[in-house]
CSV table of C-alpha atoms and ligand atoms in Angstrom, one decimal:
chain,number,residue,atom,x,y,z
A,1,MET,CA,65.6,100.1,87.0
A,2,ASP,CA,64.8,102.4,84.2
A,3,ALA,CA,62.3,105.0,85.4
A,4,ALA,CA,61.3,106.0,81.8
A,5,ALA,CA,59.9,102.6,81.0
A,6,HIS,CA,57.2,102.9,83.6
A,7,PRO,CA,54.0,104.9,83.4
A,8,PRO,CA,54.1,108.5,84.8
A,9,TYR,CA,52.4,107.7,88.1
A,10,VAL,CA,55.0,105.0,88.9
A,11,ARG,CA,57.8,107.3,87.9
A,12,ARG,CA,56.6,109.9,90.2
A,13,THR,CA,56.2,107.4,93.0
A,14,MET,CA,59.9,106.3,92.5
A,15,LEU,CA,61.1,109.9,92.4
A,16,HIS,CA,59.3,110.5,95.7
A,17,ALA,CA,60.8,107.4,97.1
A,18,VAL,CA,64.3,108.5,96.1
A,19,ARG,CA,63.8,112.0,97.3
A,20,ALA,CA,62.5,110.7,100.7
A,21,LEU,CA,65.4,108.4,100.9
A,22,ALA,CA,67.8,111.2,100.3
A,23,ILE,CA,66.1,113.3,102.9
A,24,VAL,CA,66.2,110.5,105.5
A,25,VAL,CA,70.0,110.0,104.8
A,26,LEU,CA,70.7,113.8,105.2
A,27,LEU,CA,68.6,113.9,108.4
A,28,ALA,CA,70.5,110.9,109.8
A,29,LEU,CA,73.9,112.4,109.0
A,30,GLY,CA,72.8,115.8,110.3
A,31,GLY,CA,71.5,114.2,113.5
A,32,LEU,CA,74.8,112.2,114.0
A,33,TRP,CA,76.8,115.4,113.5
A,34,GLY,CA,74.6,117.3,116.0
A,35,TRP,CA,74.9,114.5,118.3
A,36,ALA,CA,78.8,114.6,118.0
A,37,TRP,CA,78.6,118.3,118.4
A,38,LEU,CA,76.6,118.1,121.6
A,39,GLY,CA,78.6,115.3,122.9
A,40,ARG,CA,82.1,116.5,122.3
A,41,GLY,CA,84.5,116.8,125.3
A,42,GLU,CA,86.0,119.9,126.5
A,43,GLY,CA,88.3,121.2,123.8
A,44,GLU,CA,87.4,118.3,121.4
A,45,GLY,CA,86.8,119.1,117.8
A,46,VAL,CA,83.6,118.2,116.1
A,47,GLY,CA,85.5,116.0,113.7
A,48,GLU,CA,87.0,114.0,116.4
A,49,SER,CA,83.8,113.7,118.3
A,50,PHE,CA,82.0,112.6,115.0
A,51,ALA,CA,84.6,109.9,114.4
A,52,ARG,CA,84.2,108.7,118.0
A,53,VAL,CA,80.4,108.6,117.7
A,54,ALA,CA,80.5,107.0,114.2
A,55,GLY,CA,83.0,104.5,115.5
A,56,ARG,CA,80.7,103.5,118.4
A,57,ILE,CA,77.7,103.1,116.1
A,58,LEU,CA,79.8,100.9,113.8
A,59,GLY,CA,80.7,98.8,116.8
A,60,GLN,CA,84.5,99.4,116.3
A,61,GLU,CA,85.1,100.4,119.8
A,62,ALA,CA,83.8,97.1,121.2
A,63,GLN,CA,86.5,95.1,119.1
A,64,ALA,CA,89.5,97.1,120.2
A,65,PRO,CA,91.6,95.6,123.1
A,66,SER,CA,90.5,96.9,126.5
A,67,VAL,CA,93.2,98.7,128.3
A,68,GLY,CA,91.4,101.4,130.0
A,69,GLY,CA,90.5,104.9,128.8
A,70,VAL,CA,89.0,105.6,125.4
A,71,GLN,CA,89.2,102.7,123.0
A,72,LEU,CA,91.0,103.4,119.7
A,73,PRO,CA,89.0,102.4,116.6
A,74,GLN,CA,90.5,99.2,115.3
A,75,GLY,CA,93.5,99.7,113.0
A,76,MET,CA,94.1,103.3,114.2
A,77,VAL,CA,97.7,104.0,115.2
A,78,LEU,CA,98.6,107.0,117.2
A,79,GLY,CA,101.9,108.5,118.1
A,80,GLY,CA,105.2,107.6,116.5
A,81,PRO,CA,108.3,109.6,115.5
A,82,PHE,CA,108.5,113.3,116.5
A,83,SER,CA,111.2,115.9,116.4
A,84,LEU,CA,111.0,118.7,119.1
A,85,THR,CA,113.0,120.7,121.6
A,86,ASP,CA,112.7,120.0,125.4
A,87,HIS,CA,112.4,122.5,128.2
A,88,THR,CA,116.2,122.5,128.6
A,89,GLY,CA,116.8,123.6,125.0
A,90,ARG,CA,118.0,120.1,123.8
A,91,ALA,CA,116.7,118.7,120.4
A,92,VAL,CA,114.8,115.4,121.2
A,93,THR,CA,113.0,112.7,119.2
A,94,GLU,CA,110.9,109.7,120.2
A,95,ALA,CA,114.3,107.8,120.4
A,96,ASP,CA,115.2,109.8,123.5
A,97,PHE,CA,112.1,108.2,125.3
A,98,ALA,CA,112.6,104.7,123.9
A,99,GLY,CA,111.7,101.9,126.4
A,100,ARG,CA,109.9,104.3,128.7
A,101,PHE,CA,106.1,104.7,129.3
A,102,LEU,CA,104.9,108.4,128.8
A,103,LEU,CA,101.8,110.2,129.8
A,104,VAL,CA,101.5,113.0,127.2
A,105,TYR,CA,99.3,116.0,127.1
A,106,PHE,CA,99.1,118.6,124.4
A,107,GLY,CA,98.4,122.1,125.7
A,108,PHE,CA,100.0,125.5,126.4
A,109,THR,CA,101.1,127.5,129.3
A,110,TYR,CA,98.8,130.4,129.0
A,111,CYS,CA,95.7,128.1,129.3
A,112,PRO,CA,93.5,129.3,132.0
A,113,ASP,CA,91.9,126.2,133.3
A,114,VAL,CA,91.9,123.0,131.3
A,115,CYS,CA,95.5,122.3,130.9
A,116,PRO,CA,96.6,122.9,134.5
A,117,THR,CA,93.8,120.5,135.6
A,118,GLU,CA,94.8,117.9,133.2
A,119,LEU,CA,98.6,118.3,134.0
A,120,GLY,CA,97.6,118.1,137.7
A,121,THR,CA,95.7,114.9,137.0
A,122,ILE,CA,98.9,113.4,135.4
A,123,ALA,CA,101.0,114.4,138.4
A,124,ALA,CA,98.4,112.8,140.7
A,125,ALA,CA,98.3,109.5,138.6
A,126,LEU,CA,102.1,109.3,139.0
A,127,ASP,CA,101.9,109.8,142.8
A,128,ALA,CA,99.1,107.1,143.0
A,129,LEU,CA,101.5,104.7,141.1
A,130,GLU,CA,104.2,105.2,143.7
A,131,GLU,CA,107.5,103.4,142.7
A,132,GLN,CA,105.9,102.2,139.5
A,133,GLY,CA,105.3,105.8,138.5
A,134,GLU,CA,109.1,106.1,138.1
A,135,ARG,CA,108.9,104.1,134.9
A,136,VAL,CA,106.5,106.8,133.5
A,137,THR,CA,107.6,110.2,132.1
A,138,PRO,CA,105.1,113.0,132.2
A,139,VAL,CA,105.2,115.0,129.0
A,140,LEU,CA,103.6,118.4,128.0
A,141,VAL,CA,103.8,119.2,124.3
A,142,THR,CA,102.9,122.7,123.5
A,143,VAL,CA,100.4,123.7,120.9
A,144,ASP,CA,101.6,127.3,121.3
A,145,PRO,CA,105.3,127.2,120.3
A,146,GLU,CA,105.3,131.0,119.6
A,147,ARG,CA,104.9,131.8,123.3
A,148,ASP,CA,106.0,128.5,124.8
A,149,THR,CA,109.8,128.8,124.5
A,150,PRO,CA,112.0,126.2,126.4
A,151,GLU,CA,112.5,128.7,129.2
A,152,ALA,CA,108.7,129.4,129.6
A,153,LEU,CA,108.1,125.5,129.6
A,154,ALA,CA,110.8,124.9,132.1
A,155,ASP,CA,109.2,127.2,134.6
A,156,TYR,CA,105.8,125.8,133.8
A,157,VAL,CA,106.3,122.0,134.0
A,158,SER,CA,108.2,122.3,137.3
A,159,ARG,CA,105.1,123.5,138.9
A,160,PHE,CA,103.4,120.1,138.2
A,161,HIS,CA,105.9,117.5,138.6
A,162,PRO,CA,109.8,117.5,139.1
A,163,ARG,CA,110.3,115.0,136.3
A,164,MET,CA,107.8,116.6,133.8
A,165,VAL,CA,109.2,117.2,130.3
A,166,GLY,CA,108.1,120.2,128.3
A,167,LEU,CA,108.4,119.9,124.6
A,168,THR,CA,108.2,122.7,121.9
A,169,GLY,CA,109.7,123.4,118.5
A,170,THR,CA,109.1,125.2,115.3
A,171,ALA,CA,105.5,125.6,114.2
A,172,GLN,CA,106.0,122.7,111.6
A,173,GLN,CA,107.6,120.3,114.2
A,174,VAL,CA,104.6,121.0,116.6
A,175,ALA,CA,102.2,120.6,113.7
A,176,ALA,CA,103.7,117.3,112.7
A,177,ALA,CA,103.7,115.9,116.4
A,178,ALA,CA,100.0,117.0,116.7
A,179,ARG,CA,99.1,115.3,113.5
A,180,ALA,CA,100.7,112.0,114.7
A,181,TYR,CA,98.4,112.1,117.8
A,182,ARG,CA,95.4,113.4,115.9
A,183,VAL,CA,95.5,116.6,118.2
A,184,TYR,CA,93.4,119.6,117.0
A,185,TYR,CA,94.4,123.1,117.9
A,186,ALA,CA,93.7,126.6,116.6
A,187,ARG,CA,94.5,130.1,117.7
A,188,VAL,CA,91.5,132.0,119.1
A,189,GLN,CA,91.4,135.8,119.6
A,190,ARG,CA,88.5,137.0,121.5
A,191,PRO,CA,87.7,140.7,121.3
A,192,GLU,CA,87.6,141.2,125.1
A,193,MET,CA,91.1,139.6,125.6
A,194,THR,CA,94.5,141.2,125.0
A,195,GLN,CA,96.2,137.8,124.8
A,196,TYR,CA,95.2,135.1,122.3
A,197,LEU,CA,94.2,131.6,123.5
A,198,MET,CA,94.6,128.2,121.8
A,199,ASP,CA,91.6,126.1,121.3
A,200,HIS,CA,92.8,122.4,121.5
A,201,SER,CA,91.7,118.8,122.0
A,202,SER,CA,92.2,117.5,125.5
A,203,PHE,CA,93.2,113.9,125.8
A,204,ILE,CA,95.9,112.4,128.0
A,205,TYR,CA,97.8,109.8,126.0
A,206,LEU,CA,99.5,106.7,127.5
A,207,VAL,CA,102.4,105.9,125.2
A,208,GLY,CA,104.2,102.6,125.3
A,209,PRO,CA,108.1,102.0,125.0
A,210,ASP,CA,107.5,101.6,121.3
A,211,ALA,CA,106.4,105.3,121.0
A,212,ARG,CA,102.8,104.1,120.2
A,213,VAL,CA,99.7,105.3,122.0
A,214,ARG,CA,98.3,102.5,124.2
A,215,ALA,CA,95.4,104.3,125.6
A,216,LEU,CA,93.8,107.8,125.8
A,217,PHE,CA,91.9,109.4,128.5
A,218,ARG,CA,89.1,111.9,128.2
A,219,PRO,CA,89.2,115.1,130.1
A,220,ASP,CA,88.1,114.6,133.7
A,221,THR,CA,89.2,111.1,134.0
A,222,SER,CA,90.4,110.6,137.6
A,223,PRO,CA,94.0,110.1,138.4
A,224,GLU,CA,93.1,106.6,140.0
A,225,ALA,CA,91.6,105.5,136.7
A,226,ILE,CA,94.6,106.5,134.8
A,227,ALA,CA,97.0,105.0,137.3
A,228,GLN,CA,95.0,101.7,137.0
A,229,ALA,CA,95.3,101.7,133.3
A,230,VAL,CA,99.1,102.3,133.5
A,231,ARG,CA,99.5,99.6,136.0
A,232,GLY,CA,97.9,97.2,133.6
A,233,GLN,CA,100.2,98.2,130.8
A,234,LEU,CA,103.2,98.0,133.1
A,235,ARG,CA,102.3,94.4,134.0
A,236,GLY,CA,102.4,93.5,130.4
A,237,THR,CA,106.1,94.3,130.0
B,301,LIG,NI1,94.3,124.2,127.6
């Protein structure tokens, strides 16, 4: 449509319509972003929350296979290869865990509350699984490799579960692993605190024997719900 071909009052009306449409689109996007911001989980980035909310509106969540926990948008692949150092100081990759199920959490040992809660949840889920739990390895990947040395991790993970594996690495290795799992993390220095904190997303990932994420669980998911989802996955193998 050529606006110049119309009389001035029509052109004005069209311009108004275009402007109104632009405002509506901006308001809708803004509203969606606001909704994502308000609805984001503890430690979840706005971007992640936005993707989740947008995915829900587009109906993508409903199409993904139901395995318990948060549904991955269709076509989204999480997990895969990594290269890190475990809490005994040994270099490890995903191949060292091949054939095993993992419950993976990204956090850090200086975390005051969320990380200990979620790691406790993983341990409780394994307890609830009884012998079946022996097929699952609990894993903490640090997002704070500067302070979380293998020694620091060894002491920390042993407090949660005797078989829990702590993984650290160079800043680049940790960043690569976090990227593969779409984990957000950032260093935060509050003026009233002498030690910095790490802001980070807080999902528990159920990883299959192929190193791919099968399900993820929001913060505050009960150990029973996680155990049930793991049971469902174990049955399929
Ligand atoms: Ni934390």
